[in-house]
Amino acid sequence: MSHSVLNTLIGLTYFVASLLFIFGLRSLGSPRTARRGMHMAELGMVLAIVGTLLNHEVISFTWIVVGGAIGTVLGIIIAVWTPMTAMPQRTALSHAFGALAASLVGIAHFYEKGASMNTIELVALGFEVMFGSLTVTGSLMAFGKLQEWLPGRPVTYKGQNVFNVGLFFTIAGLAIYVIIDPTAATAFYVMVGLATLFGVLLVLPIGAADMPVVIALLNSYAGLAASATGFALGNNILIIAGALDGASGLILSIIMSKAMNRSITNVLFGAFGKAPESTAKSAATLTYRSATPDEAASILDTAERVVVVPGYGMAVSQAQHAVKKLTELLERKGTDVRFAIHPVAGRMPGHMNVLLAEAGVDYDKLFDMDQINDDFERTDVAIIIGANDVVNPAARSDPGSPIFGMPILNADKARSVMVLKRSMSPGFAGIDNELFYKPNTMMVFGDAAKTVDALVTELKELTPAAARSA
Ligand code: NAP
């Protein structure tokens, strides 16, 4: 096949792959179309790889096949073994690998052709290696903090922000120096080293609680590095896919910050997660009411309107299937059951939607915070299943609380509140929740899945047989 025919074929493959990426990303916007979107993106990636392998500059396929085989095996192992609750750190690891690939390609490119590259190529290469290197170590730090291999609390010292900003400008200065004088190999390698160090220092002062936002931001950096690689190599699919990755990562980090009422600068430089200065009354001075599943079931039996608030604990206990059974039972006896989904419930965006979809809960029953928050006042029972921070009224009332200002679900406004969790332990933000001590709240202790199963059993005892089998 002639080079021109081959190039046309590659161009076409890349064009179709780009369309699949764009439409795939768009389909991810709704739970109904998300699965299809994922398949479109997968097909796009296959086409992008095929197009790249068609390139006539490939001299030997040996190492490509070896790398592909190792990557495929590792990918399958990671995908199969990672539990849903560890998805954020798995994503961080993927970003580290992606950024490492971009950095190594950039370094190899400079080693081979650095001195003969033109200014535009060098700008792209500098960008690629700088963002790539800091994303590798930044993502590994995020992984370590979330996996609890590193301390999750923010590590801070005096003058940290000034030092980090100074280091960033030094790295950028070295990159500019290399662009002006591409023979300055030492400056290039020092820049790579400093950018690698910068990734560590950037994530060090950020608490584990903010890691998912940081991961979304690093996702964006990895995308920018990939896009820059595309410019350096003259590869269109890398430019497009990198730009999509860069933009979506940035948008996601902004959405997540908003849901926590924080700015990106506060996430990056605010050292969130230090010992809270909350003014909330200490838990020791307050009392709470605990209830057994049969007591809770008798209240549910008479409820007309129920709102379920799922949280991280539902994911840990994999209670979604039991929750689906409970929903069906309540509906059969005429109770209106809906789900209130907080944008940062769980440990990753869309966490609750994915779990409930897996259990077959109808999408029409899932309501975003803004859609349902005003309805809690007209709700008989709010069942909180393994959620904590997302229903903590301190976010509204306690200016000293680390989560003050974060929009929350108004579950406390329901006539009765049932909290299903194992103990009085705090959630992700590490703070006490005054909702648990309110007179209309009952704590039903135990693993969420077991408690919901017990509720189903007790409710069946109470519900007339006709309703049960209807
Ligand atoms: P949460 O505040 O972390 O609370 C989860 C609760 O689940 C815990 O209090 C825990 O209490 C309970 N739990 C754990 N295992 C359980 C089990 N097997 N059975 C029953 N209960 C169990 O969760 P959330 O309300 O979903 O809030 C999410 C938090 O993550 C927020 O602070 C949010 O800002 C943060 N975050 C989320 C994202 C995201 O994208 N979703 C991103 C960044 C940060 P016990 O130990 O007493 O059972």
XYZ file of C-alpha atoms and ligand atoms in Angstrom:
518
model
C 0.000 0.000 0.000
C 1.443 3.420 -0.977
C 2.266 5.975 1.712
C -0.417 8.396 0.541
C -3.164 5.729 0.662
C -1.899 4.635 4.089
C -1.919 8.237 5.347
C -5.488 8.749 4.101
C -6.526 5.554 5.867
C -4.850 6.662 9.103
C -6.521 10.088 8.820
C -9.927 8.472 8.353
C -9.412 6.090 11.272
C -8.410 9.005 13.504
C -11.414 11.030 12.311
C -13.869 8.256 13.196
C -12.061 7.648 16.520
C -12.346 11.367 17.386
C -16.081 11.348 16.628
C -16.516 8.269 18.819
C -14.619 9.974 21.673
C -16.754 13.118 21.408
C -20.102 11.308 21.199
C -18.986 8.788 23.831
C -18.148 11.613 26.240
C -21.467 13.261 25.532
C -23.339 10.030 26.240
C -21.614 9.738 29.619
C -23.702 12.753 30.720
C -26.752 10.611 31.538
C -26.984 7.239 33.324
C -29.326 6.041 30.567
C -26.730 6.447 27.823
C -23.515 6.091 29.873
C -22.943 2.404 29.054
C -23.294 3.112 25.327
C -20.929 6.087 25.712
C -18.328 3.851 27.347
C -18.540 1.346 24.461
C -18.209 4.158 21.909
C -15.079 5.449 23.659
C -13.650 1.911 23.800
C -14.214 1.456 20.065
C -12.649 4.889 19.474
C -9.565 3.823 21.414
C -9.263 0.578 19.402
C -9.443 2.587 16.149
C -6.868 5.094 17.457
C -4.473 2.238 18.260
C -5.057 0.534 14.892
C -4.495 3.853 13.073
C -1.252 4.420 14.962
C 0.013 0.904 14.208
C -0.609 1.468 10.481
C 2.012 4.224 10.525
C 4.797 3.402 8.042
C 7.413 4.769 10.464
C 6.941 1.703 12.684
C 10.039 -0.392 11.980
C 9.365 -3.362 14.258
C 6.292 -4.548 16.119
C 8.187 -6.696 18.648
C 8.334 -4.208 21.525
C 4.900 -2.821 20.704
C 3.414 -6.319 21.044
C 5.338 -6.982 24.279
C 4.231 -3.613 25.758
C 0.653 -4.138 24.590
C 0.512 -7.614 26.132
C 1.924 -6.458 29.488
C -0.425 -3.434 29.540
C -3.467 -5.555 28.678
C -2.748 -8.137 31.396
C -2.085 -5.415 34.014
C -5.209 -3.510 32.934
C -7.414 -6.594 33.265
C -5.960 -7.478 36.672
C -6.442 -3.929 37.987
C -9.976 -3.652 36.568
C -11.123 -7.008 37.952
C -9.563 -6.721 41.407
C -10.225 -3.081 42.255
C -13.329 -2.712 44.408
C -15.759 0.073 43.479
C -14.820 1.949 46.669
C -11.167 2.140 45.560
C -12.009 3.612 42.145
C -10.518 7.080 42.891
C -7.050 5.674 43.653
C -7.268 3.357 40.638
C -7.975 6.392 38.477
C -4.993 8.188 40.035
C -2.769 5.247 39.119
C -4.023 5.300 35.508
C -3.209 9.011 35.268
C 0.297 8.328 36.585
C 0.829 5.693 33.859
C -0.632 7.917 31.120
C 1.493 10.876 32.163
C 4.593 8.655 32.424
C 4.031 7.519 28.839
C 3.682 11.147 27.648
C 6.816 12.229 29.576
C 8.931 9.318 28.312
C 7.861 9.966 24.704
C 8.810 13.631 25.183
C 12.182 12.835 26.756
C 12.993 10.291 24.017
C 11.987 12.837 21.382
C 14.271 15.482 22.891
C 17.154 12.994 23.247
C 16.817 12.021 19.589
C 16.016 15.286 17.860
C 16.145 18.061 20.483
C 18.812 20.225 18.829
C 17.093 20.156 15.416
C 13.551 20.905 16.621
C 11.825 24.165 15.736
C 10.393 26.575 18.337
C 6.773 25.390 18.062
C 7.810 21.752 18.494
C 9.965 22.719 21.473
C 7.130 24.667 23.136
C 4.864 21.614 22.768
C 7.607 19.303 24.010
C 8.383 21.518 27.030
C 4.700 21.582 27.937
C 4.374 17.838 27.509
C 7.354 16.932 29.669
C 6.633 19.556 32.349
C 2.956 18.632 32.836
C 3.643 14.944 32.258
C 6.384 14.719 34.917
C 4.501 16.598 37.634
C 1.371 14.535 36.914
C 3.284 11.259 37.372
C 4.417 12.043 40.927
C 1.307 14.083 41.799
C -0.922 11.149 40.836
C 1.251 8.656 42.709
C 1.010 10.875 45.814
C -2.794 11.037 45.405
C -2.864 7.237 45.061
C -0.705 6.829 48.207
C -2.893 9.173 50.262
C -6.167 7.538 49.223
C -4.803 4.024 49.689
C -3.573 5.165 53.128
C 0.014 4.225 52.290
C 0.872 7.874 52.972
C -0.541 10.134 55.699
C -3.911 11.476 54.504
C -3.652 14.738 56.474
C -2.203 17.846 54.789
C 1.548 18.169 55.366
C 2.332 21.863 55.666
C 5.313 24.059 56.550
C 5.953 27.784 56.710
C 6.354 29.517 53.357
C 5.134 26.409 51.498
C 2.969 28.200 48.922
C 5.696 30.782 48.182
C 8.253 27.985 47.764
C 5.940 26.000 45.458
C 5.123 29.019 43.302
C 8.874 29.842 43.127
C 9.641 26.273 42.079
C 6.955 26.387 39.393
C 8.436 29.573 37.909
C 11.943 28.038 38.000
C 10.635 25.033 36.028
C 8.831 27.298 33.546
C 12.016 29.440 33.262
C 14.128 26.356 32.474
C 11.571 25.277 29.845
C 11.801 28.708 28.180
C 15.619 28.506 28.304
C 15.535 25.135 26.507
C 13.122 26.522 23.895
C 15.574 29.352 23.189
C 18.635 27.066 23.273
C 17.623 23.471 22.423
C 21.220 22.277 22.871
C 20.959 22.976 26.623
C 20.377 19.322 27.523
C 21.348 19.800 31.196
C 18.683 22.497 31.661
C 16.143 20.122 30.062
C 16.935 17.236 32.400
C 17.026 19.537 35.474
C 13.576 20.788 34.413
C 12.303 17.182 34.252
C 13.723 16.477 37.727
C 12.242 19.635 39.269
C 8.822 19.025 37.670
C 8.869 15.494 39.151
C 9.653 16.991 42.575
C 6.954 19.645 42.072
C 4.286 16.938 41.667
C 5.153 15.628 45.147
C 5.222 19.089 46.751
C 1.975 20.141 45.062
C -0.027 17.259 46.554
C 1.756 17.137 49.956
C -0.300 19.968 51.560
C -3.625 18.627 50.263
C -5.661 16.373 52.572
C -6.989 12.975 51.464
C -10.517 14.464 51.615
C -9.681 16.634 48.613
C -7.856 13.955 46.627
C -10.750 13.170 44.240
C -10.752 16.839 43.149
C -6.972 16.764 42.783
C -7.257 13.582 40.716
C -9.737 15.284 38.368
C -7.283 18.179 38.042
C -4.343 15.833 37.410
C -6.547 14.124 34.820
C -6.728 17.488 33.140
C -2.916 17.918 33.303
C -2.383 14.415 31.864
C -4.752 15.379 29.022
C -2.827 18.587 28.358
C 0.460 16.635 28.347
C -1.034 14.154 25.846
C -2.308 16.993 23.675
C 1.125 18.635 23.725
C 2.629 15.250 22.754
C 0.267 15.271 19.777
C 1.599 18.669 18.701
C 5.221 17.555 19.185
C 4.675 14.363 17.153
C 2.203 15.837 14.651
C -0.419 13.296 15.758
C -4.015 14.562 15.444
C -5.732 11.913 17.553
C -3.466 12.683 20.509
C -4.219 16.400 20.166
C -7.992 15.799 20.122
C -8.157 13.084 22.802
C -5.768 15.057 25.046
C -7.824 18.235 24.663
C -11.040 16.340 25.527
C -9.337 14.796 28.554
C -7.888 18.150 29.625
C -11.187 20.017 29.350
C -13.373 17.321 30.938
C -10.949 16.901 33.870
C -10.993 20.642 34.513
C -14.803 20.850 34.289
C -15.170 17.869 36.645
C -12.820 19.371 39.237
C -14.795 22.645 39.119
C -18.136 20.787 39.535
C -16.756 18.822 42.507
C -15.315 21.922 44.159
C -18.648 23.709 43.760
C -20.500 20.772 45.333
C -18.204 21.154 48.359
C -18.492 24.955 48.259
C -14.762 25.333 47.733
C -12.689 27.061 45.104
C -9.975 25.221 43.175
C -7.379 27.536 44.793
C -8.724 26.633 48.228
C -8.462 22.927 47.356
C -4.889 23.334 46.085
C -3.559 25.757 48.672
C -6.069 25.652 51.552
C -4.606 22.590 53.364
C -8.177 21.364 53.988
C -8.489 18.473 56.433
C -6.364 19.855 59.300
C -7.817 19.472 62.821
C -11.261 21.116 62.605
C -12.053 24.178 64.717
C -15.741 23.280 64.846
C -17.925 25.048 67.363
C -20.408 22.157 67.357
C -21.260 20.775 70.780
C -19.051 17.860 71.694
C -20.616 14.448 71.114
C -20.016 13.576 74.778
C -22.619 16.122 75.928
C -25.348 14.943 73.541
C -27.581 11.893 73.527
C -28.963 9.948 70.612
C -31.827 7.500 70.160
C -31.082 4.044 68.809
C -33.769 1.815 67.345
C -34.047 -1.828 66.289
C -35.016 -2.793 62.722
C -38.521 -3.838 63.889
C -39.108 -0.417 65.491
C -37.876 1.274 62.330
C -40.031 -1.015 60.153
C -43.202 -0.128 62.075
C -42.588 3.575 61.333
C -41.865 2.832 57.665
C -45.050 0.773 57.474
C -47.215 3.843 58.038
C -45.119 6.266 55.926
C -46.598 7.624 52.703
C -43.569 9.471 51.394
C -40.053 8.098 51.854
C -36.767 9.528 50.584
C -33.670 7.337 50.580
C -30.309 9.121 50.973
C -27.497 6.774 49.952
C -23.863 7.439 50.867
C -20.427 5.880 51.005
C -21.551 3.238 53.565
C -24.024 1.807 51.047
C -21.080 1.256 48.691
C -18.936 -0.341 51.430
C -21.664 -2.745 52.460
C -22.944 -3.272 48.881
C -26.439 -2.638 50.211
C -27.897 -1.459 46.881
C -29.582 -4.807 46.100
C -31.250 -4.929 49.537
C -32.259 -1.267 49.068
C -33.922 -2.169 45.771
C -35.901 -4.924 47.548
C -36.985 -2.494 50.264
C -38.060 0.052 47.642
C -40.162 -2.548 45.813
C -41.826 -3.713 49.013
C -42.706 -0.175 50.083
C -44.017 0.689 46.635
C -46.196 -2.385 46.540
C -48.033 -1.104 49.567
C -48.433 2.322 47.981
C -45.558 4.282 49.525
C -43.920 6.918 47.324
C -40.158 6.155 47.380
C -37.534 8.414 45.849
C -33.762 8.698 46.077
C -31.874 11.910 46.882
C -28.440 11.942 45.266
C -25.800 14.360 46.547
C -23.166 15.239 43.908
C -20.294 14.132 46.164
C -21.960 11.228 47.987
C -19.594 8.265 48.055
C -16.062 8.607 46.828
C -16.349 9.572 43.181
C -18.767 11.520 41.010
C -21.758 9.391 40.065
C -20.850 6.712 42.639
C -24.423 6.319 43.932
C -25.989 6.407 40.440
C -23.691 3.572 39.316
C -24.509 1.376 42.335
C -28.262 1.958 42.141
C -28.265 1.371 38.380
C -26.390 -1.899 38.984
C -29.188 -2.984 41.358
C -31.810 -2.063 38.763
C -33.317 0.960 40.535
C -35.275 2.986 37.994
C -33.446 6.190 36.903
C -36.711 8.104 37.243
C -36.581 7.592 41.001
C -33.161 9.270 41.350
C -33.254 13.002 42.058
C -30.385 15.457 42.212
C -29.993 17.575 45.318
C -31.541 20.701 43.750
C -34.550 18.766 42.489
C -35.464 17.130 45.792
C -34.171 19.324 48.593
C -37.398 21.308 49.036
C -39.426 18.078 49.301
C -37.869 16.839 52.552
C -40.287 19.016 54.542
C -43.162 16.989 53.055
C -41.379 13.644 53.590
C -42.496 11.212 56.294
C -39.247 9.275 56.570
C -35.740 10.012 55.293
C -33.706 6.790 55.332
C -30.025 7.614 55.377
C -28.047 4.594 54.240
C -24.343 4.950 55.039
C -24.331 8.699 54.346
C -22.921 11.186 56.809
C -21.190 14.395 55.601
C -23.736 14.999 52.840
C -26.539 15.339 55.437
C -24.545 17.144 58.151
C -26.462 20.323 59.165
C -23.167 21.838 60.403
C -22.569 22.713 56.738
C -25.467 25.184 57.080
C -25.127 26.331 60.669
C -21.568 26.039 61.978
C -19.123 28.588 60.501
C -16.273 26.837 62.366
C -16.923 23.521 60.635
C -14.571 22.445 57.830
C -17.613 21.654 55.680
C -19.381 24.972 56.364
C -20.998 26.235 53.153
C -21.072 22.842 51.428
C -24.595 22.343 50.021
C -26.223 19.404 51.831
C -29.361 17.307 51.503
C -32.029 18.657 53.888
C -32.758 15.210 55.351
C -33.058 16.740 58.840
C -36.257 18.473 57.691
C -38.097 15.158 57.204
C -40.671 14.180 59.846
C -38.594 11.138 60.880
C -34.973 10.398 60.059
C -33.503 6.889 60.127
C -29.731 6.635 60.004
C -28.372 3.220 59.029
C -24.673 2.921 59.917
C -22.461 0.789 62.102
C -21.494 3.255 64.850
C -21.329 6.948 65.728
C -18.032 7.252 63.775
C -17.631 10.306 61.547
C -17.561 10.233 57.753
C -14.892 11.380 55.313
C -14.539 14.911 56.722
C -13.815 13.430 60.160
C -16.392 15.518 62.008
C -19.331 14.795 64.282
C -22.851 15.043 62.847
C -25.471 16.833 64.957
C -28.260 15.282 62.864
C -27.671 12.021 64.750
C -28.604 13.730 68.031
C -31.846 15.396 66.888
C -35.115 14.297 68.527
C -36.637 13.170 65.192
C -33.602 10.989 64.343
C -33.184 7.306 65.165
C -29.937 5.431 64.730
C -30.300 1.876 63.429
C -26.860 0.401 63.988
C -25.300 -2.366 61.907
C -23.923 -3.080 58.479
C -26.207 -1.302 55.992
C -26.994 -4.373 53.854
C -27.890 -6.484 56.897
C -30.024 -3.710 58.410
C -31.930 -3.142 55.158
C -32.490 -6.910 54.842
C -33.826 -6.948 58.414
C -36.125 -4.012 57.578
C -37.471 -5.952 54.590
C -38.141 -9.031 56.760
C -39.855 -6.984 59.489
C -41.919 -5.018 56.968
C -43.120 -8.241 55.345
C -44.400 -9.329 58.752
C -46.325 -6.070 59.078
C -47.562 -5.675 55.522
C -50.809 -7.452 54.533
C -50.172 -10.464 52.286
C -52.127 -8.914 49.391
C -49.751 -5.932 49.236
C -46.711 -8.180 49.554
C -47.577 -10.262 46.535
C -49.234 -7.512 44.468
P -19.236 9.828 54.519
O -19.481 11.174 55.084
O -17.840 9.455 54.195
O -19.873 8.785 55.569
C -19.968 7.442 55.267
C -20.544 6.732 56.479
O -20.789 5.391 56.062
C -19.599 6.670 57.644
O -19.969 7.586 58.653
C -19.663 5.210 58.118
O -20.079 5.164 59.478
C -20.732 4.595 57.230
N -20.378 3.231 56.821
C -19.199 2.751 56.404
N -19.280 1.446 56.160
C -20.561 1.090 56.421
C -21.272 -0.134 56.364
N -20.686 -1.296 55.983
N -22.577 -0.141 56.707
C -23.190 0.989 57.110
N -22.558 2.187 57.196
C -21.260 2.216 56.851
O -20.084 9.577 53.197
P -21.017 10.538 52.366
O -22.091 11.106 53.217
O -21.359 9.759 51.147
O -20.085 11.761 51.973
C -19.043 11.655 51.034
C -17.816 12.371 51.537
O -16.733 12.120 50.621
C -17.997 13.874 51.609
O -17.247 14.394 52.670
C -17.412 14.332 50.291
O -16.973 15.681 50.302
C -16.253 13.375 50.161
N -15.824 13.335 48.759
C -16.596 12.724 47.838
C -16.240 12.815 46.509
C -17.072 12.240 45.413
O -16.742 12.475 44.251
N -18.137 11.527 45.702
C -15.104 13.483 46.141
C -14.341 14.100 47.128
C -14.716 14.002 48.441
P -19.743 3.862 60.371
O -18.298 3.666 60.306
O -20.263 4.241 61.730
O -20.518 2.733 59.777
